[in-house]
Short mmCIF file of C-alpha atoms and ligand atoms in Angstrom, two decimals:
data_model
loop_
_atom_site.label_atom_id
_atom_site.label_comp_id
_atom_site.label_asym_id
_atom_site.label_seq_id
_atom_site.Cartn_x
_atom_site.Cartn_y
_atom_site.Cartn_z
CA UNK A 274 0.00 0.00 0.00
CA UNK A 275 2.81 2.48 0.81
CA UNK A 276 5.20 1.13 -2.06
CA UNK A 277 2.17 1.58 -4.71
CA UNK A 278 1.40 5.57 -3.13
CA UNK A 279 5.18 6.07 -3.68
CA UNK A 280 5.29 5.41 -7.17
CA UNK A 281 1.90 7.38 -7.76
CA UNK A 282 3.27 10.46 -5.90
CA UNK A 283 6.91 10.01 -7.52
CA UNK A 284 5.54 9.73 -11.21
CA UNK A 285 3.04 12.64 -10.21
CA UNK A 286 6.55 14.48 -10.09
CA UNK A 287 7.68 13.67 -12.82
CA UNK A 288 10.13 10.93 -11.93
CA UNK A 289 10.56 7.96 -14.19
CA UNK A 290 14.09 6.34 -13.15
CA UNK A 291 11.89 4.23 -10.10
CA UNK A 292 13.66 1.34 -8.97
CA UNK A 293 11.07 -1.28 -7.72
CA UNK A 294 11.19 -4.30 -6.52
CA UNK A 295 8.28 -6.84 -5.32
CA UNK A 296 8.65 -9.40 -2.32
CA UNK A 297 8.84 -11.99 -4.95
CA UNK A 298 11.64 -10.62 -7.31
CA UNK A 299 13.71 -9.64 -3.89
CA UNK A 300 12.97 -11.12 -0.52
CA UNK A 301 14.64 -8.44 1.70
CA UNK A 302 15.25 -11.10 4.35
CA UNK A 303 18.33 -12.22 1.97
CA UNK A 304 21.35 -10.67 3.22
CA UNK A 305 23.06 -11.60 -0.24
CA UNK A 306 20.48 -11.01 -2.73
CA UNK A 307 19.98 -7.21 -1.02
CA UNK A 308 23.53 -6.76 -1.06
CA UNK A 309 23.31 -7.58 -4.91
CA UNK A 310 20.40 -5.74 -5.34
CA UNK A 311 21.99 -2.30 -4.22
CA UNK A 312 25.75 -2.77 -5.67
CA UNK A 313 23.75 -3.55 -9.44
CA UNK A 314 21.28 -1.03 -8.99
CA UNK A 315 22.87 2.16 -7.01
CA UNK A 316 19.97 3.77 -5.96
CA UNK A 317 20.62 7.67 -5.25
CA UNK A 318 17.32 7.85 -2.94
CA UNK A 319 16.05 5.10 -1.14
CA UNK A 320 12.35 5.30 0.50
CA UNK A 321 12.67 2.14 2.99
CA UNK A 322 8.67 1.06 2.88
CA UNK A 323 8.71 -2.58 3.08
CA UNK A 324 8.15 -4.43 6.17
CA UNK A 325 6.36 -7.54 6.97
CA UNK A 326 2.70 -5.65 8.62
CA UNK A 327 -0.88 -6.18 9.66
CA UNK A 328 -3.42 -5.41 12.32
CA UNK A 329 -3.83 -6.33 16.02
CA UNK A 330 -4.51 -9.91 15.30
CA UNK A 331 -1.65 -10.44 12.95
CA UNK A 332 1.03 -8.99 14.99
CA UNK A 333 -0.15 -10.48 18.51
CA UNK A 334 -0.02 -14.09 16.74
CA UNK A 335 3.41 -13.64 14.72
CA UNK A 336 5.13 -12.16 17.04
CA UNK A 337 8.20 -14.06 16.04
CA UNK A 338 7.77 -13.20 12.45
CA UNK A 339 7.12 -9.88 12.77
CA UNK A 340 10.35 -8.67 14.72
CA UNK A 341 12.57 -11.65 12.99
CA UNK A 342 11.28 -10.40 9.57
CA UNK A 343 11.74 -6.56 9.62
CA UNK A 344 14.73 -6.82 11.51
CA UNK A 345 16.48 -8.36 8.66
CA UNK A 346 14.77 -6.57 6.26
CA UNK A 347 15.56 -2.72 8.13
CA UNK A 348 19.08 -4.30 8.77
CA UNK A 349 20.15 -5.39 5.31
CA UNK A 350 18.70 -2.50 3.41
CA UNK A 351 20.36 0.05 6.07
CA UNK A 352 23.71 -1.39 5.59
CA UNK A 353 23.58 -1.85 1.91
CA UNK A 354 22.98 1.45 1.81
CA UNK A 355 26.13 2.47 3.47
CA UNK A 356 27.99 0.37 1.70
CA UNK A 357 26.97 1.14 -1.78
CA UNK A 358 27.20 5.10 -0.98
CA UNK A 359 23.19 6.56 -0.88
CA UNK A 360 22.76 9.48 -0.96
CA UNK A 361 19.71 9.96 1.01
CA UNK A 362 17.54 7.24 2.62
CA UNK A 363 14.04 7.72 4.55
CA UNK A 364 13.44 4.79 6.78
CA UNK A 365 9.47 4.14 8.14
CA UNK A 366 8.06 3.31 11.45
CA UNK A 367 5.23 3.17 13.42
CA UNK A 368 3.38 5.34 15.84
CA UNK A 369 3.07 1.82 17.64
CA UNK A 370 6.85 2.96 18.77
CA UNK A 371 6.04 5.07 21.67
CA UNK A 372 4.90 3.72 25.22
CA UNK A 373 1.32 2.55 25.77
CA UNK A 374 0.79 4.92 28.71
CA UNK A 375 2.73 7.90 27.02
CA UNK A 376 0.95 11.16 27.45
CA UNK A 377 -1.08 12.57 24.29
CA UNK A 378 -0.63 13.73 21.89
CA UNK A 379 2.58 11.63 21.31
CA UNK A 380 5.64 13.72 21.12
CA UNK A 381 8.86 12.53 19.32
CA UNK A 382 10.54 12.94 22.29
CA UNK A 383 8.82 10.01 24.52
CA UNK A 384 10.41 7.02 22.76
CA UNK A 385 11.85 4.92 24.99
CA UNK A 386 10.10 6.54 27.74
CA UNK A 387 8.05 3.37 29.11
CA UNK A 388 6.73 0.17 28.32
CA UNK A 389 5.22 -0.63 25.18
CA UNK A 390 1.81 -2.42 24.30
CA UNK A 391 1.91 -5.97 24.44
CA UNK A 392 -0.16 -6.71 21.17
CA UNK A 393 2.67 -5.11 18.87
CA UNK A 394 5.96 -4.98 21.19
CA UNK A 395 7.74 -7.15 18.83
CA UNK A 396 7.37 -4.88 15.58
CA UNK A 397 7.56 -1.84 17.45
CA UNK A 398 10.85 -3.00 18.83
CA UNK A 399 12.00 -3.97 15.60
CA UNK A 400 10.73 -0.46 14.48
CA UNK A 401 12.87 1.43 17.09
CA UNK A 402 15.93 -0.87 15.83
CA UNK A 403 15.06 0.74 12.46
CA UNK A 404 15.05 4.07 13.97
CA UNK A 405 18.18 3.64 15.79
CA UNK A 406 19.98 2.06 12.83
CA UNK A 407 19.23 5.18 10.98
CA UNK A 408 21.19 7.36 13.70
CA UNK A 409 23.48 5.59 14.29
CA UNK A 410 25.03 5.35 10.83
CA UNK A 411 24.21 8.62 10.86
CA UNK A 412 26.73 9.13 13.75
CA UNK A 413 29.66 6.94 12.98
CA UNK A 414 29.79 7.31 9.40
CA UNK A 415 27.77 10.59 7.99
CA UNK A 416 25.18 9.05 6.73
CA UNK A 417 22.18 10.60 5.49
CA UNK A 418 19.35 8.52 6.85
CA UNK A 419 15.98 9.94 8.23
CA UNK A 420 13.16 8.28 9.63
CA UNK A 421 9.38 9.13 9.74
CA UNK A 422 6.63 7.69 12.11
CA UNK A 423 3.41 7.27 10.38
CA UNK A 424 0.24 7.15 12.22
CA UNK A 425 -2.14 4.10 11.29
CA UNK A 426 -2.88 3.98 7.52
CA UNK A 427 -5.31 3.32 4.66
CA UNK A 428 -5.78 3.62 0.90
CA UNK A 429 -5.76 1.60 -2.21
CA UNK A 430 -4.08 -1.67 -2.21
CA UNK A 431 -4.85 -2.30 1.74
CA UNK A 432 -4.95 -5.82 2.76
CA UNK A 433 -8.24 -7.01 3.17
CA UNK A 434 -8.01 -10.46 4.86
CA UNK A 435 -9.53 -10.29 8.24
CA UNK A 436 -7.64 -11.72 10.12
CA UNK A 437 -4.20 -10.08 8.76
CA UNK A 438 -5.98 -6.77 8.25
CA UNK A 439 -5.95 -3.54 10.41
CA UNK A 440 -9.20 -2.33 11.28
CA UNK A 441 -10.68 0.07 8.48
CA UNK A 442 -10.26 -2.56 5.73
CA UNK A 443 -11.72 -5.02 7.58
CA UNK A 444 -14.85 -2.36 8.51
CA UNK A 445 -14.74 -1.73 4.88
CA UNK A 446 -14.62 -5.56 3.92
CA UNK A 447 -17.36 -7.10 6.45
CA UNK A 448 -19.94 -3.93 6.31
CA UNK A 449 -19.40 -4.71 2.06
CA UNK A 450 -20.41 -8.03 2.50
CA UNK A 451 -23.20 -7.91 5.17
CA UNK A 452 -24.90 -5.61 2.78
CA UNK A 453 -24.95 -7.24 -0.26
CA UNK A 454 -25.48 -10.54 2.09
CA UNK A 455 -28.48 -9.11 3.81
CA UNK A 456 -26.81 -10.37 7.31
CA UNK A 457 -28.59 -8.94 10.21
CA UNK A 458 -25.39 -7.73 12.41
CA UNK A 459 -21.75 -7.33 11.94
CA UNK A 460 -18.92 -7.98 14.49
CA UNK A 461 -16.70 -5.62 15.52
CA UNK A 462 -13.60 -6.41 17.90
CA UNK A 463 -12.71 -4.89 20.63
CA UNK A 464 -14.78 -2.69 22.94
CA UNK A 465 -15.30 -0.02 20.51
CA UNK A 466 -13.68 2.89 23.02
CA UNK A 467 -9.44 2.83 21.70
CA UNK A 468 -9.10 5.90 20.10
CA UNK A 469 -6.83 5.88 16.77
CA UNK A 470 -5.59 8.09 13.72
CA UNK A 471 -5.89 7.39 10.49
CA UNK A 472 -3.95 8.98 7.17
CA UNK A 473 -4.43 8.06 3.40
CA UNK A 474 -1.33 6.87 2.17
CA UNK A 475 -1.01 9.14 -0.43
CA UNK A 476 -1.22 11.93 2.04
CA UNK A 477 1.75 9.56 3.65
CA UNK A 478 3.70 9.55 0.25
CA UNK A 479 3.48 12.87 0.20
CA UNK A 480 5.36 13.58 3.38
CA UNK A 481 7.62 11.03 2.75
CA UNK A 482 8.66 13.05 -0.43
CA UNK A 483 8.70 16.51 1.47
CA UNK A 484 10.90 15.20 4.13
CA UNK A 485 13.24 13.60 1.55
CA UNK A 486 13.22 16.71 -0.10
CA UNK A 487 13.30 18.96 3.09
CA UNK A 488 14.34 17.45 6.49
CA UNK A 489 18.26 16.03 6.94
CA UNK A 490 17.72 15.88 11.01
CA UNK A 491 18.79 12.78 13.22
CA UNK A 492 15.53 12.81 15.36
CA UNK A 493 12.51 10.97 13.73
CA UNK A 494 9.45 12.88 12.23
CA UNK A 495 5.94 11.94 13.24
CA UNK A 496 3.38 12.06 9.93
CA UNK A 497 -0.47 12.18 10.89
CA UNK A 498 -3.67 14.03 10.95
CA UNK A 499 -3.07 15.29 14.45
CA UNK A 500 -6.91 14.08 15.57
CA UNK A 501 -8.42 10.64 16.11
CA UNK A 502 -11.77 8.90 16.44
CA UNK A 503 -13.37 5.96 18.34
CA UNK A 504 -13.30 2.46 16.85
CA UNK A 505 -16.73 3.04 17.41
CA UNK A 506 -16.94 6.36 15.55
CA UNK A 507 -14.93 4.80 12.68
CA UNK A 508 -17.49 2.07 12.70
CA UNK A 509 -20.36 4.38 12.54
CA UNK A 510 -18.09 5.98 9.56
CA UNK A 511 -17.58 3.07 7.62
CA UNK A 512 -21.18 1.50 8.31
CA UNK A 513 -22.82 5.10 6.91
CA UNK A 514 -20.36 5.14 3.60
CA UNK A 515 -20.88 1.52 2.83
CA UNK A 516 -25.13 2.16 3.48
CA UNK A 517 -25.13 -0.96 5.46
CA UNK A 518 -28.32 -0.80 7.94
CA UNK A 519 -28.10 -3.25 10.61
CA UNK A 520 -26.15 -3.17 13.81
CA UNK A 521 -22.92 -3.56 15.20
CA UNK A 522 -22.16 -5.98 17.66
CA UNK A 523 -19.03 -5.86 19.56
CA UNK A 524 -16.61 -9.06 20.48
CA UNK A 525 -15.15 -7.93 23.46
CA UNK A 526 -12.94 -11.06 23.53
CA UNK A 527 -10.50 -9.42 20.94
CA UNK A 528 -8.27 -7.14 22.03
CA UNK A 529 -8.74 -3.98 22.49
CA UNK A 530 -4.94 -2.96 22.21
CA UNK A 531 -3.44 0.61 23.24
CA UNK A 532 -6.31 2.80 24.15
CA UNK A 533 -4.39 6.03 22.34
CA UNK A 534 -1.87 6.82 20.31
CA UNK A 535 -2.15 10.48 18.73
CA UNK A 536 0.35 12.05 17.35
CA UNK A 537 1.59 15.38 18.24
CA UNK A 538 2.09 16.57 14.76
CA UNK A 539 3.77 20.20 15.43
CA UNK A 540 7.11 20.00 14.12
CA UNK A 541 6.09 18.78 11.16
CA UNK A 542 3.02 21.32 10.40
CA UNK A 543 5.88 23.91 11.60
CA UNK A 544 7.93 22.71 8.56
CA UNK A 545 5.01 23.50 6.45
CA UNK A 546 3.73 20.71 5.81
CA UNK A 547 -0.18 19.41 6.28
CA UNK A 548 -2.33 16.28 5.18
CA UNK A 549 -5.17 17.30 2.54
CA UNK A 550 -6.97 14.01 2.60
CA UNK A 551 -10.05 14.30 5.72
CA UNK A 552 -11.07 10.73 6.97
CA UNK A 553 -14.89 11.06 6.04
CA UNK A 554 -13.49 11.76 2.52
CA UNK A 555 -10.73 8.98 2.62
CA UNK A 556 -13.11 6.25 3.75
CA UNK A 557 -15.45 6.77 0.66
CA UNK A 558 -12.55 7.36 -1.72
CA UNK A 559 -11.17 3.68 0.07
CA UNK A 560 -14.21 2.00 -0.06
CA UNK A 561 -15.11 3.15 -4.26
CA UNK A 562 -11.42 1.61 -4.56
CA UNK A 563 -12.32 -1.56 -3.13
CA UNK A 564 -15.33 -2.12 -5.04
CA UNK A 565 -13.37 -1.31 -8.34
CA UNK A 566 -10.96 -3.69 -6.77
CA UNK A 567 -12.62 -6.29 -4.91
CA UNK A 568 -12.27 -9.66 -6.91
CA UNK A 569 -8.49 -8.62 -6.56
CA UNK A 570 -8.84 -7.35 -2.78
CA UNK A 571 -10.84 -10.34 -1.93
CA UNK A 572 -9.38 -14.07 -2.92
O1 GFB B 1347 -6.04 -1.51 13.16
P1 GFB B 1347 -5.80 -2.49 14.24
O2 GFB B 1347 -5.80 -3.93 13.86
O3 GFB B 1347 -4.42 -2.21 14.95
O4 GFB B 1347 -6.93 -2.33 15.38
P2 GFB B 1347 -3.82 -1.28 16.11
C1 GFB B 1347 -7.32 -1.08 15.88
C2 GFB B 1347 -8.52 -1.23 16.79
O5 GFB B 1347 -9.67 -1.61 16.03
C3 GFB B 1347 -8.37 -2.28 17.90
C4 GFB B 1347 -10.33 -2.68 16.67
O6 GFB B 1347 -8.94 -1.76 19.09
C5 GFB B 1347 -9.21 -3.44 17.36
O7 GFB B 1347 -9.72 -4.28 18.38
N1 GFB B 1347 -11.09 -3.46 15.68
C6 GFB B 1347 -12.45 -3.55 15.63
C7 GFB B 1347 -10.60 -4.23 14.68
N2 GFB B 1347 -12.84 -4.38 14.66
C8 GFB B 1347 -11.71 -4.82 14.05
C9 GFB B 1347 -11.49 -5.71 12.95
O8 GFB B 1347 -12.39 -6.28 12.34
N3 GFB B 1347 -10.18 -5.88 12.57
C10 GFB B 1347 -9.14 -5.26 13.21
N4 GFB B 1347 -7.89 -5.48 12.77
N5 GFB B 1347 -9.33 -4.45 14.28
C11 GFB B 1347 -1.65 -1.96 14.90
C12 GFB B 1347 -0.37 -2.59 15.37
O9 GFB B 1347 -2.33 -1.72 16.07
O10 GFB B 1347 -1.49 -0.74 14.26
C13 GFB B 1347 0.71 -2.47 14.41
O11 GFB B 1347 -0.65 -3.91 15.77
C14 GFB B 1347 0.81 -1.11 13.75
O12 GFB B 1347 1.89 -2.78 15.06
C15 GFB B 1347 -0.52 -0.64 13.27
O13 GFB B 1347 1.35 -0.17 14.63
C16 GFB B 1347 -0.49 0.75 12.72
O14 GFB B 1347 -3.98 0.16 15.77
O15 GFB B 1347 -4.34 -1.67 17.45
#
């Protein structure tokens, strides 16, 4: 989803020397083949996007997976770019990085501050290794490498399996399909009060280029919307756009992971730059993609 609004906002600017690789022409776990990769290609600019994701679910049950795999892949694409001379690279979190009980809004400046939510701890660990990777070969050897902490994220190309899925596909996904189904109810996890933040990911691309472009600064960058709704609101959201009638019903045996993670988007509205994309509008703009989309979206 990120990699795709990339390439949209790069050939938007007129860019057509875009070096792209899918998980199945380079697996990023390879030490070797990423090695390869970057001594063939010599990529000036490198927007570091991949990363093995998903919602709640996904990360609480591959918890292994999910720090093994990005480590490797944050860890060989980091030192390949040292090694093969880049001149710029943007590395990208999570805003599951800072403490669960971390006052809000989230400020750059509380990572590391406390303990972390359970559900994600091993991504957002290997997250922060990203992070610190980035500054540190920043320190020793002069290396140009930024990093930028997206809040949660939607937009085309989203996974849609539900049980892999973060929460507004899956809205989008089982309110689609209760409606043309005629079911009576749908379920919704959790206990419908975490609050969360959502950005399009072109708004996300779009950041990602302005900070390339603008920002050369060890200390990460938080990218969001700077407000945040209830699961429950974003329920009511998605239920409205899709024109599904019936009622929610919620599961309180999922989790409901961290209650709040907002982030305090100051210094990066004080660099001048500001999302365009509202949720109300996002949602509907998601959920016309996925019906162009779903026999693709939905296996
Ligand atoms: O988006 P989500 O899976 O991830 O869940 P997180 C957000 C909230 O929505 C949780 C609730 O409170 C879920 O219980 N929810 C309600 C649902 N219905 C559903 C549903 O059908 N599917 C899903 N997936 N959730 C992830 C982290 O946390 O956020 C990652 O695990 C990463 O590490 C990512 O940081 C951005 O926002 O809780």
């Amino acid at each position: 989803m990120v990699g795709s609004a990339l390439v949209r906002k790069l050939q938007a600017e007129g860019y057509s020397n875009i070096i792209i690789r899918t998980s199945s022409e380079l697996d990023l776990r390879n030490q070797a083949a990423v090695a390869d990769f970057f001594a063939q290609e010599r990529p000036d600019y490198v927007f570091l996007a991949a990363a093995k994701v998903g919602g709640i679910l996904a990360n609480n049950t591959y918890r292994a997976e999910f720090l093994y795999d990005n480590l490797l892949i944050e860890s060989n694409i980091i030192h390949s770019a040292y090694q093969t001379e880049v001149k710029k690279l943007l590395f990208l979190g999570s805003s599951c990085i800072y403490p669960k009980m971390a006052p809000q809004p989230l400020k750059e400046e509380y990572l590391l501050s406390g303990y972390l939510e359970p559900t994600n701890e091993p991504y957002a660990i290997a997250k922060i290794t990203g992070i610190k990777l980035c500054e540190a070969y920043r320190d020793q050897y002069g290396c140009d490498f930024i990093s930028a902490m997206p809040t949660n994220l939607y937009g085309p190309n989203d996974n849609y399996d539900l049980n892999g899925s973060h929460v507004l596909p899956a809205l989008i996904r089982k309110f689609h399909e209760a409606k043309v189904n005629d079911q009576p109810f749908v379920e919704v996890w959790g206990t419908g009060s975490p609050r969360r933040e959502f950005l399009h990911a072109d708004d996300l691309a779009d950041a990602c280029f302005f900070l390339m472009e603008h920002y050369n600064d060890e200390l990460f960058v938080n990218v969001g919307t700077g407000e945040d709704v209830t699961i429950r609101e974003l329920a009511e959201l998605v239920k409205e756009t899709v024109g599904f009638e019936g009622e929610l019903r919620w599961n309180t045996e999922k989790p409901d992971g961290t209650p709040r993670k907002l982030m305090d988007v100051s210094r990066l509205h004080a660099m001048g730059w500001k999302h365009t994309t509202e949720l109300k509008e996002g949602v509907e703009r998601t959920y016309q993609d996925f019906l162009a989309n779903e026999v693709l979206y939905v296996e």
